Coordinates of N, CA and C in Angstrom, one line a residue:
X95 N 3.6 -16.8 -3.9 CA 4.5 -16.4 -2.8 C 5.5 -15.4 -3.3
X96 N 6.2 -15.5 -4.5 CA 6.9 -14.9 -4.9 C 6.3 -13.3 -5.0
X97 N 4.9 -13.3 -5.8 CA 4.5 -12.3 -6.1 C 4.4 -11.3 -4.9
X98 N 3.9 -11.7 -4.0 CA 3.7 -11.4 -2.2 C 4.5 -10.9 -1.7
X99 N 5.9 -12.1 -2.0 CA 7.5 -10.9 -1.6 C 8.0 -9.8 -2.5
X100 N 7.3 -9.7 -3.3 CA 7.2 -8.1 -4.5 C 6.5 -7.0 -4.2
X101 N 5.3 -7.5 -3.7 CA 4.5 -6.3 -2.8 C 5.3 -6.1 -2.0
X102 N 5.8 -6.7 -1.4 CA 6.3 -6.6 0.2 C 7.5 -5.7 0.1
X103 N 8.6 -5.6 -1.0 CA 9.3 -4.4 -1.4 C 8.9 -3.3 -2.1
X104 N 7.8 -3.5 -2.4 CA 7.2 -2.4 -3.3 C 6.7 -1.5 -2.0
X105 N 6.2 -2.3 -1.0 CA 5.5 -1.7 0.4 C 6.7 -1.3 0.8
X106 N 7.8 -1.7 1.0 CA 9.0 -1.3 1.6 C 9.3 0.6 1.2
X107 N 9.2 0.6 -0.1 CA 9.9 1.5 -0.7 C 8.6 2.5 -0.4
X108 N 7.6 2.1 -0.4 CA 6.5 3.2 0.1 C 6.5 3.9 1.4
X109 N 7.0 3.3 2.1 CA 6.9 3.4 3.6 C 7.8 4.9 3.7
X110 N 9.0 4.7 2.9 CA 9.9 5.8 2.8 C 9.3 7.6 3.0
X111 N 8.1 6.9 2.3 CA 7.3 8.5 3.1 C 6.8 8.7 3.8
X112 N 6.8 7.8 4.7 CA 5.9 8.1 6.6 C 6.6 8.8 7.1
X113 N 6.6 10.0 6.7 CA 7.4 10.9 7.6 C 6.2 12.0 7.7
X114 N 6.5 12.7 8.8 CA 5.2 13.8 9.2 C 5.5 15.2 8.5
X115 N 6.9 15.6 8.4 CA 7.7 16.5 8.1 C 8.2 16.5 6.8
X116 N 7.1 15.7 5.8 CA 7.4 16.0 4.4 C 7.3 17.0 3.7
X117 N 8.0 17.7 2.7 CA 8.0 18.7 2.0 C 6.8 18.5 1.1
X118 N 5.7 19.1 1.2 CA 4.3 18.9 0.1 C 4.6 19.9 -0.8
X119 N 6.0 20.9 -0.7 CA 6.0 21.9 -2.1 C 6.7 21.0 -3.2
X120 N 7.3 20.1 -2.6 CA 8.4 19.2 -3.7 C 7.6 18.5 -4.8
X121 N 7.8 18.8 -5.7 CA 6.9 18.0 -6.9 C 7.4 16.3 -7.0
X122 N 8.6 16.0 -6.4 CA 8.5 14.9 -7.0 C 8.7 13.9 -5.8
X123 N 8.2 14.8 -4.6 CA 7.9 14.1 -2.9 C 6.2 13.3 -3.7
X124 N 5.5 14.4 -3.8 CA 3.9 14.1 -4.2 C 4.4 13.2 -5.5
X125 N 4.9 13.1 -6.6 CA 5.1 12.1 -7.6 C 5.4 10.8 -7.1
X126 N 6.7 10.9 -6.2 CA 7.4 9.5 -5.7 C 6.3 9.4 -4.7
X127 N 5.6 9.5 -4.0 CA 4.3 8.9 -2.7 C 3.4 8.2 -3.8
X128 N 3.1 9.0 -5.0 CA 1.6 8.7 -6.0 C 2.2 7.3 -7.4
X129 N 3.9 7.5 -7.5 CA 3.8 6.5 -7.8 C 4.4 5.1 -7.8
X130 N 5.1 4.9 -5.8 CA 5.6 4.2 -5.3 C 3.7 3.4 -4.9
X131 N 2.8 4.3 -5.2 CA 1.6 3.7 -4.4 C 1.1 3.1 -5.8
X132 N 1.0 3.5 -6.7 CA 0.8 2.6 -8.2 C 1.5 1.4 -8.3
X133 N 2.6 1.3 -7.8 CA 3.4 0.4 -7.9 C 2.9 -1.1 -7.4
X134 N 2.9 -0.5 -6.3 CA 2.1 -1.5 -4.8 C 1.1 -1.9 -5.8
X135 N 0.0 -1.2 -5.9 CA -1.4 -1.2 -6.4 C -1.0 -2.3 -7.9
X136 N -0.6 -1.9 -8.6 CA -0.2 -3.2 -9.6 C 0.1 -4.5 -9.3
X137 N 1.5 -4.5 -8.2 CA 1.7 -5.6 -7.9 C 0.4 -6.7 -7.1
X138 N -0.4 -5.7 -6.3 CA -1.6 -6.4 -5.6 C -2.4 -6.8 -6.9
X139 N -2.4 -6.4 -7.6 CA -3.6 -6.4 -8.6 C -3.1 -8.0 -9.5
X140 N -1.7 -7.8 -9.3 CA -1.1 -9.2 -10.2 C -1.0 -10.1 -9.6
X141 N -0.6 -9.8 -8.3 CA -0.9 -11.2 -7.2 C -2.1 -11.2 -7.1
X142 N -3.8 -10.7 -7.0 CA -4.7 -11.0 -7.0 C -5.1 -11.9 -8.7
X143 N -4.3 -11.6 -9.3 CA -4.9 -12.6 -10.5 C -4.4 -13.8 -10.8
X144 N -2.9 -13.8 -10.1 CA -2.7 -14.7 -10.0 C -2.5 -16.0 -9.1
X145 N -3.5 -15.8 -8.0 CA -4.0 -16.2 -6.9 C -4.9 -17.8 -7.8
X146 N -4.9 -19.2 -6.9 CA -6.0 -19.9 -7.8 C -7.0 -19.4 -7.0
X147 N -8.3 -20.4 -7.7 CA -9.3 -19.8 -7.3 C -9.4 -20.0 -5.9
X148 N -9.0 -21.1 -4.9 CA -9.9 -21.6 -3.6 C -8.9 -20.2 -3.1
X149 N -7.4 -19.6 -2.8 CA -7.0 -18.2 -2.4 C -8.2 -16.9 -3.1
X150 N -8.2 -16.8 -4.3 CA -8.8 -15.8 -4.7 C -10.4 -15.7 -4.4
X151 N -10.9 -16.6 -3.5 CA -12.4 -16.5 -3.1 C -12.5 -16.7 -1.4
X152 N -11.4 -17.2 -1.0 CA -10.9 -17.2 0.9 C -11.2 -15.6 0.9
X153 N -12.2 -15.8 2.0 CA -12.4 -14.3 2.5 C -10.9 -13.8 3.7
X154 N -10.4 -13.7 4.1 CA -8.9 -13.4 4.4 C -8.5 -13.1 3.4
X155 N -8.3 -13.7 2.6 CA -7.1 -13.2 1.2 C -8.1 -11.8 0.8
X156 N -9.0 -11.7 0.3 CA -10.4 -10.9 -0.4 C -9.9 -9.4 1.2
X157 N -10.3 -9.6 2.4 CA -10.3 -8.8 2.8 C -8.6 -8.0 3.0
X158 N -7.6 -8.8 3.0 CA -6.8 -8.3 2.9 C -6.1 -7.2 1.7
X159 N -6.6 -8.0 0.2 CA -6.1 -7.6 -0.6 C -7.4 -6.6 -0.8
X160 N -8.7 -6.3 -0.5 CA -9.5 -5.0 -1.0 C -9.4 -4.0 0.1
X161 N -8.9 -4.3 1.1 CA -8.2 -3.7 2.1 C -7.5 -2.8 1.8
X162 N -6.2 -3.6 1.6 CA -4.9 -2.6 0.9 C -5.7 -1.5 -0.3
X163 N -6.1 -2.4 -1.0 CA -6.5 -1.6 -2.3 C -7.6 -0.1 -2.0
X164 N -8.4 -0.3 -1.0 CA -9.2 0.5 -0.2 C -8.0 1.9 0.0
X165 N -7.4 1.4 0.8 CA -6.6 2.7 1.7 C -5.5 3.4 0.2
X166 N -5.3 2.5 -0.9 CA -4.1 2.8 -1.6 C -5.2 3.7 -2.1
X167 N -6.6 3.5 -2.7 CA -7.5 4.7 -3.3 C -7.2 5.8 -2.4
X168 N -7.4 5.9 -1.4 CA -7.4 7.3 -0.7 C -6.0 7.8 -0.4
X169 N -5.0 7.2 -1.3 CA -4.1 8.4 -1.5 C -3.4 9.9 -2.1
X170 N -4.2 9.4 -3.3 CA -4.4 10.4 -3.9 C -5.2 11.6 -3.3
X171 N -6.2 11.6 -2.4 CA -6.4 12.9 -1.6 C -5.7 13.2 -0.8
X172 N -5.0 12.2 0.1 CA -3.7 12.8 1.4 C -2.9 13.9 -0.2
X173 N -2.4 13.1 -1.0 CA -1.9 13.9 -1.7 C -2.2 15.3 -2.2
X174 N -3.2 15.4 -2.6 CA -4.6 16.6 -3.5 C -4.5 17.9 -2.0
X175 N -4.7 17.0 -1.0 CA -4.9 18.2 0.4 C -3.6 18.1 1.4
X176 N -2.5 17.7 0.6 CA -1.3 17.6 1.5 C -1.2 17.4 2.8
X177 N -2.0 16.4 3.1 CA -2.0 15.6 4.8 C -1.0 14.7 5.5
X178 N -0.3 15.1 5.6 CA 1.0 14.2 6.5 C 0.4 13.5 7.1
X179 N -0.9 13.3 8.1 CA -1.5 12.5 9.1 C -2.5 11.5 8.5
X180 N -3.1 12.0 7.7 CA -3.5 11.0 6.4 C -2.7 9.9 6.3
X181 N -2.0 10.8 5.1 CA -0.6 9.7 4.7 C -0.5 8.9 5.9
X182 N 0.0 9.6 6.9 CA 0.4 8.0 8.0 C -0.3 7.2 7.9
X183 N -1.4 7.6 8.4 CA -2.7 6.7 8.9 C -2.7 5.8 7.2
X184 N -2.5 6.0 6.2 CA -3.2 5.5 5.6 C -1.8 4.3 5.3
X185 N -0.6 5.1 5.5 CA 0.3 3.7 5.5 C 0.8 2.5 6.3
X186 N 0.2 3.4 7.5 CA -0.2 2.1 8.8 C -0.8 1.4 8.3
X187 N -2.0 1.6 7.9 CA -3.0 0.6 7.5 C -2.5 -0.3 6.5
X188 N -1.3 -0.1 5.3 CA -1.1 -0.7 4.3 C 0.0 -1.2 4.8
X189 N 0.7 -1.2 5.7 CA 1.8 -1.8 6.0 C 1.1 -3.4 6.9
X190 N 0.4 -3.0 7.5 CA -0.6 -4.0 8.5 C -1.3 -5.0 7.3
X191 N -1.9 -4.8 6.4 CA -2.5 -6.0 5.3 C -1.3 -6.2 4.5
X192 N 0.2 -5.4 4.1 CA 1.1 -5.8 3.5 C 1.7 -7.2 4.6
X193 N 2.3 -6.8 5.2 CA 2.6 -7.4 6.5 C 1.7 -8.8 7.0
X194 N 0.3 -9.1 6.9 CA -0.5 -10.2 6.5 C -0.2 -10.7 5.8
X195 N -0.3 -10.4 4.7 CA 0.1 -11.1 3.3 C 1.0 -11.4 3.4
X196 N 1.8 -11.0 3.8 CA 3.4 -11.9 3.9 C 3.4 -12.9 4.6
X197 N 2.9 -12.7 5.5 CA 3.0 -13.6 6.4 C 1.9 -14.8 6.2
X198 N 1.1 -14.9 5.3 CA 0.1 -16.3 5.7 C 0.6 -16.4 3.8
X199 N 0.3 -15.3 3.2 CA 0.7 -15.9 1.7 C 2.2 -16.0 0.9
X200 N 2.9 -15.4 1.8 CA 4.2 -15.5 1.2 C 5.4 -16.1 1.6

């Protein structure tokens, strides 16, 4: 649970870039999106390990957490092709499995 409410600030701080009207010339707009999304992506990765096993084979937990981890891969191209609509779409999506997770695991 603990680990869960750590994604869940890590998602917090990511969110900071849903904005449509981001500067994509700023070097450290594209750094801070690429590695507030590393961040997330670790923390999921440590709460998936440290999940026991009857969580870490529940298909809910499995789709939520390869979920997130799905959309967090396709950040790096909103970033590569500077997509503000991407980006959204892609952090709707991670705030929605973040947001689950909290709520049934944390």
């Amino acid at each position: 649970a603990d680990c869960i409410r750590d994604a869940n600030t890590a998602m917090d701080a990511l969110m900071v870039y849903d904005d449509r009207a981001l500067d994509w010339d700023k070097t450290e707009i594209r750094d801070g999106i690429a590695g507030k999304a590393a961040a997330y992506g670790a923390l999921l990765d440590r709460c998936d390990g440290m999940a026991g096993d009857a969580v870490k084979q529940a298909g809910e937990f499995r789709r939520l957490v390869d979920g997130a981890k799905a959309s967090l891969a396709q950040i790096p191209k909103a970033i590569a092709i500077r997509d503000s609509d991407l980006l959204h779409r892609l952090l709707i999506e991670l705030r929605s499995f973040d947001n689950l997770l909290a709520f049934r695991y944390g």
